[in-house]
Short mmCIF file of C-alpha atoms in Angstrom, two decimals:
data_model
loop_
_atom_site.label_atom_id
_atom_site.label_comp_id
_atom_site.label_asym_id
_atom_site.label_seq_id
_atom_site.Cartn_x
_atom_site.Cartn_y
_atom_site.Cartn_z
CA MET A 16 100.95 104.49 -65.22
CA GLU A 17 98.04 106.88 -64.66
CA GLU A 18 97.49 108.81 -61.45
CA ARG A 19 95.21 111.60 -60.36
CA LEU A 20 96.47 115.06 -61.21
CA GLN A 21 96.44 116.28 -57.60
CA LYS A 22 98.51 113.27 -56.54
CA PHE A 23 101.00 113.91 -59.34
CA LEU A 24 101.36 117.54 -58.22
CA ALA A 25 101.80 116.57 -54.58
CA ASN A 26 104.40 113.94 -55.42
CA ALA A 27 106.25 116.55 -57.46
CA GLY A 28 106.58 118.64 -54.32
CA ILE A 29 104.22 121.45 -55.35
CA ALA A 30 102.23 121.33 -52.09
CA SER A 31 100.09 119.00 -50.02
CA ARG A 32 97.47 117.07 -51.98
CA ARG A 33 94.67 119.15 -50.47
CA LYS A 34 96.39 122.38 -51.49
CA CYS A 35 97.03 120.98 -54.97
CA GLU A 36 93.31 120.34 -55.30
CA GLU A 37 92.74 124.04 -54.65
CA TYR A 38 95.30 124.95 -57.33
CA ILE A 39 93.48 122.75 -59.84
CA LYS A 40 90.10 124.27 -59.01
CA ASP A 41 91.61 127.74 -59.41
CA GLY A 42 92.75 126.90 -62.94
CA LYS A 43 96.47 127.09 -62.19
CA VAL A 44 97.31 123.72 -63.77
CA SER A 45 97.34 122.75 -67.44
CA VAL A 46 97.87 119.38 -69.11
CA ASN A 47 99.04 119.26 -72.72
CA GLY A 48 98.01 122.89 -73.19
CA ASN A 49 94.55 122.58 -71.62
CA ILE A 50 93.56 124.12 -68.28
CA ILE A 51 92.27 121.33 -66.01
CA THR A 52 89.82 122.02 -63.17
CA GLU A 53 88.57 118.43 -62.74
CA LEU A 54 89.96 116.75 -59.60
CA GLY A 55 89.51 113.24 -60.99
CA PHE A 56 91.58 113.97 -64.11
CA LYS A 57 94.35 111.41 -64.61
CA VAL A 58 97.82 111.95 -66.08
CA THR A 59 100.98 110.00 -66.91
CA ASN A 60 104.66 110.91 -67.02
CA LYS A 61 104.30 111.44 -70.78
CA ASP A 62 101.91 114.38 -70.31
CA VAL A 63 103.17 117.97 -70.35
CA ILE A 64 101.97 119.40 -67.05
CA LEU A 65 102.37 123.09 -66.16
CA PHE A 66 101.77 124.84 -62.85
CA ASN A 67 101.43 128.62 -63.14
CA GLY A 68 102.81 128.29 -66.67
CA LYS A 69 105.97 126.43 -65.62
CA PRO A 70 106.69 122.75 -66.36
CA ILE A 71 106.62 120.32 -63.45
CA VAL A 72 109.47 117.94 -62.91
CA LYS A 73 109.17 115.22 -60.30
CA LYS A 74 111.78 115.62 -57.61
CA GLU A 75 113.40 113.28 -55.12
CA HIS A 76 111.44 113.12 -51.90
CA ILE A 77 113.01 114.68 -48.82
CA TYR A 78 112.06 114.05 -45.19
CA TYR A 79 113.18 116.04 -42.14
CA LEU A 80 112.57 115.92 -38.41
CA ILE A 81 113.05 119.19 -36.52
CA ASN A 82 112.79 120.15 -32.88
CA LYS A 83 110.64 123.22 -33.51
CA PRO A 84 111.42 126.04 -31.08
CA SER A 85 108.67 127.96 -29.32
CA GLY A 86 107.84 131.30 -30.95
CA ILE A 87 108.11 129.94 -34.52
CA ILE A 88 105.16 129.22 -36.82
CA SER A 89 104.92 125.75 -38.34
CA SER A 90 103.23 126.86 -41.57
CA THR A 91 105.23 127.80 -44.67
CA LYS A 92 104.48 131.53 -44.38
CA ASP A 93 102.68 134.06 -42.21
CA ASN A 94 100.96 137.28 -43.23
CA GLU A 95 102.31 139.02 -40.12
CA GLY A 96 105.91 138.25 -41.07
CA LYS A 97 106.60 135.82 -38.23
CA LYS A 98 109.55 133.49 -38.66
CA SER A 99 108.64 130.07 -40.05
CA VAL A 100 110.10 126.68 -39.23
CA ILE A 101 110.98 126.49 -42.95
CA ASP A 102 113.50 129.31 -42.38
CA LEU A 103 115.45 127.10 -39.98
CA ILE A 104 116.20 124.34 -42.48
CA ASP A 105 118.94 124.70 -45.08
CA GLU A 106 117.11 123.10 -47.99
CA LYS A 107 116.67 124.44 -51.53
CA GLU A 108 113.70 122.23 -52.37
CA ARG A 109 110.23 123.35 -51.29
CA ILE A 110 109.15 121.46 -48.17
CA TYR A 111 106.19 121.83 -45.84
CA PRO A 112 105.19 120.44 -42.42
CA ILE A 113 103.02 117.40 -41.81
CA GLY A 114 100.51 118.62 -39.28
CA ARG A 115 101.01 121.72 -37.17
CA LEU A 116 102.37 122.81 -33.84
CA ASP A 117 101.02 126.01 -32.29
CA TYR A 118 103.22 129.10 -32.23
CA ASN A 119 104.20 128.67 -28.57
CA VAL A 120 104.47 124.87 -28.69
CA SER A 121 107.87 123.29 -29.33
CA GLY A 122 109.00 119.82 -30.31
CA ALA A 123 108.85 117.11 -32.96
CA LEU A 124 107.69 118.22 -36.40
CA ILE A 125 108.16 116.41 -39.71
CA LEU A 126 108.65 118.31 -42.97
CA THR A 127 108.73 116.89 -46.48
CA ASN A 128 108.00 117.47 -50.15
CA ASP A 129 106.20 114.10 -50.32
CA GLY A 130 102.59 115.16 -50.80
CA ASP A 131 101.39 111.58 -50.92
CA LEU A 132 102.73 110.87 -47.45
CA ALA A 133 101.38 114.17 -46.11
CA TYR A 134 97.93 113.27 -47.43
CA LYS A 135 98.11 109.76 -45.99
CA LEU A 136 99.06 110.94 -42.50
CA THR A 137 96.48 113.73 -42.51
CA LYS A 138 93.77 111.29 -43.55
CA ASN A 139 94.84 108.72 -40.94
CA SER A 140 95.61 111.22 -38.16
CA TYR A 141 93.62 109.11 -35.68
CA LYS A 142 96.32 106.42 -35.96
CA ILE A 143 99.17 108.73 -35.06
CA LYS A 144 100.49 108.60 -31.51
CA LYS A 145 101.79 111.91 -30.18
CA VAL A 146 103.73 112.23 -26.93
CA TYR A 147 103.81 115.59 -25.14
CA GLN A 148 105.63 117.00 -22.15
CA VAL A 149 103.39 119.50 -20.36
CA ARG A 150 104.29 121.98 -17.62
CA ILE A 151 101.26 123.23 -15.66
CA LYS A 152 100.91 125.85 -12.96
CA GLY A 153 100.04 124.23 -9.64
CA ILE A 154 100.66 120.92 -7.91
CA ILE A 155 98.42 118.31 -9.48
CA ASN A 156 96.47 116.31 -6.91
CA GLN A 157 95.65 112.61 -6.98
CA ALA A 158 91.98 113.14 -7.82
CA ASN A 159 92.75 115.13 -10.96
CA PHE A 160 95.55 112.78 -11.94
CA ASN A 161 93.05 109.91 -11.75
CA LYS A 162 90.65 111.84 -13.99
CA LEU A 163 93.40 112.24 -16.57
CA TYR A 164 94.29 108.58 -16.29
CA LYS A 165 90.72 107.34 -16.68
CA GLY A 166 89.66 109.92 -19.25
CA PHE A 167 86.87 112.50 -19.09
CA LYS A 168 84.66 114.80 -21.16
CA VAL A 169 85.43 118.42 -22.11
CA ASN A 170 83.02 120.50 -24.22
CA ASP A 171 81.23 117.45 -25.67
CA LYS A 172 84.51 115.70 -26.55
CA THR A 173 85.50 112.64 -24.54
CA TYR A 174 89.18 111.93 -23.93
CA ARG A 175 89.76 108.26 -23.14
CA ASP A 176 92.74 106.02 -22.44
CA LEU A 177 95.09 108.93 -21.77
CA ASP A 178 98.56 107.57 -21.14
CA ILE A 179 99.68 109.97 -18.41
CA GLU A 180 102.85 110.08 -16.31
CA LEU A 181 103.93 112.53 -13.61
CA LEU A 182 107.55 113.46 -14.30
CA ASN A 183 108.26 116.11 -11.69
CA ILE A 184 106.76 118.40 -9.06
CA ASP A 185 108.42 121.76 -8.50
CA LYS A 186 107.21 122.84 -5.06
CA GLU A 187 109.31 126.01 -5.07
CA HIS A 188 107.64 127.34 -8.23
CA GLU A 189 104.37 125.45 -7.65
CA SER A 190 104.25 123.62 -10.95
CA SER A 191 103.95 120.07 -12.24
CA LEU A 192 105.58 118.39 -15.23
CA LEU A 193 103.70 115.57 -16.95
CA LYS A 194 104.03 113.38 -19.99
CA ILE A 195 100.85 112.64 -21.89
CA THR A 196 100.30 110.40 -24.91
CA LEU A 197 97.39 111.16 -27.23
CA ASN A 198 95.91 109.83 -30.45
CA ASP A 199 93.79 111.88 -32.85
CA THR A 200 94.23 114.94 -30.65
CA LYS A 201 95.64 118.35 -31.50
CA ASN A 202 98.11 120.07 -29.23
CA ASN A 203 95.58 122.81 -28.42
CA ASP A 204 93.33 120.13 -26.89
CA ILE A 205 95.92 119.86 -24.11
CA TYR A 206 95.04 123.38 -23.00
CA LYS A 207 91.36 122.41 -22.85
CA ILE A 208 92.05 119.23 -20.88
CA PHE A 209 94.08 120.88 -18.14
CA GLU A 210 92.03 124.08 -18.00
CA ALA A 211 88.95 121.91 -17.39
CA LEU A 212 90.73 120.64 -14.27
CA GLY A 213 91.63 124.16 -13.15
CA TYR A 214 95.28 124.27 -14.23
CA GLU A 215 97.01 126.81 -16.43
CA VAL A 216 99.28 125.28 -19.06
CA LYS A 217 102.65 127.02 -19.01
CA LYS A 218 104.57 125.08 -21.66
CA ILE A 219 104.03 122.24 -24.14
CA LYS A 220 106.70 120.26 -25.94
CA ARG A 221 105.99 117.39 -28.35
CA LEU A 222 108.54 114.67 -27.67
CA GLU A 223 107.38 112.19 -30.27
CA PHE A 224 105.32 112.04 -33.45
CA ALA A 225 104.22 108.67 -34.89
CA GLY A 226 106.99 106.86 -33.02
CA ILE A 227 109.70 109.27 -34.19
CA SER A 228 111.37 111.06 -31.31
CA ILE A 229 113.46 114.21 -31.07
CA ASP A 230 115.48 112.52 -28.27
CA ASP A 231 118.26 114.94 -27.23
CA MET A 232 117.91 117.27 -30.21
CA ALA A 233 118.35 120.93 -29.26
CA ALA A 234 115.70 123.51 -30.11
CA GLY A 235 116.01 124.34 -33.82
CA GLU A 236 118.12 121.26 -34.55
CA TYR A 237 117.00 119.08 -37.46
CA ARG A 238 118.00 115.93 -39.32
CA LYS A 239 116.91 113.82 -42.26
CA LEU A 240 114.68 110.87 -41.48
CA LYS A 241 116.17 107.40 -41.69
CA VAL A 242 114.80 104.82 -44.13
CA HIS A 243 113.13 102.75 -41.41
CA GLU A 244 111.43 105.90 -40.04
CA ILE A 245 109.99 106.75 -43.46
CA ARG A 246 108.72 103.18 -43.78
CA LYS A 247 107.12 103.47 -40.34
CA LEU A 248 105.23 106.60 -41.42
CA TYR A 249 104.00 104.89 -44.60
CA SER A 250 102.80 101.89 -42.57
CA LEU A 251 100.32 103.97 -40.55
#
């Protein structure tokens, strides 16, 4: 069965499909002795495919959920030598995160070597529900809570149908804890939303990604995804 070269590479665990497209354009992939730079080129399992001169062997797909700690990058490497979430997982196969969490944001992050799934979820990011727990400085008032509930505009972007819940008010330290559910929104948008209302965001934790929750997992704890969870991700 034929498939596009970048999809074959991604399914072999080389990298995400988008990154594999870059590798092809850069001339790092050969098929049957010929350097291929065409993204539409199709291959089969009978072809001899090399990446950086080494043969590619399809590997079993692996899926992890980790409760990413704050102060850890979610990319595979960092030029400044910061510790990566990859360093926390005892896995010999090359894996990479689906989506990103900012350096100081903790919570649910999925990692895999399944490039096809990574591509699918990136392409359909607007379908993915993300649930965050947000600690802000200050006691949120009813007027601003209503704005969050109804949705409003920040820097030409309109946030609608925000599922918002007030979890706790800490009068002693003058802070509020909220839970907010967003679709097609990055975690750094949360800073923009609350700053537009005059609140400083102190801490963000992602509780759930695409219906998969970290529940009571400790910071840095990880586990393999269950079969029904993998199916759920593929159904998005």
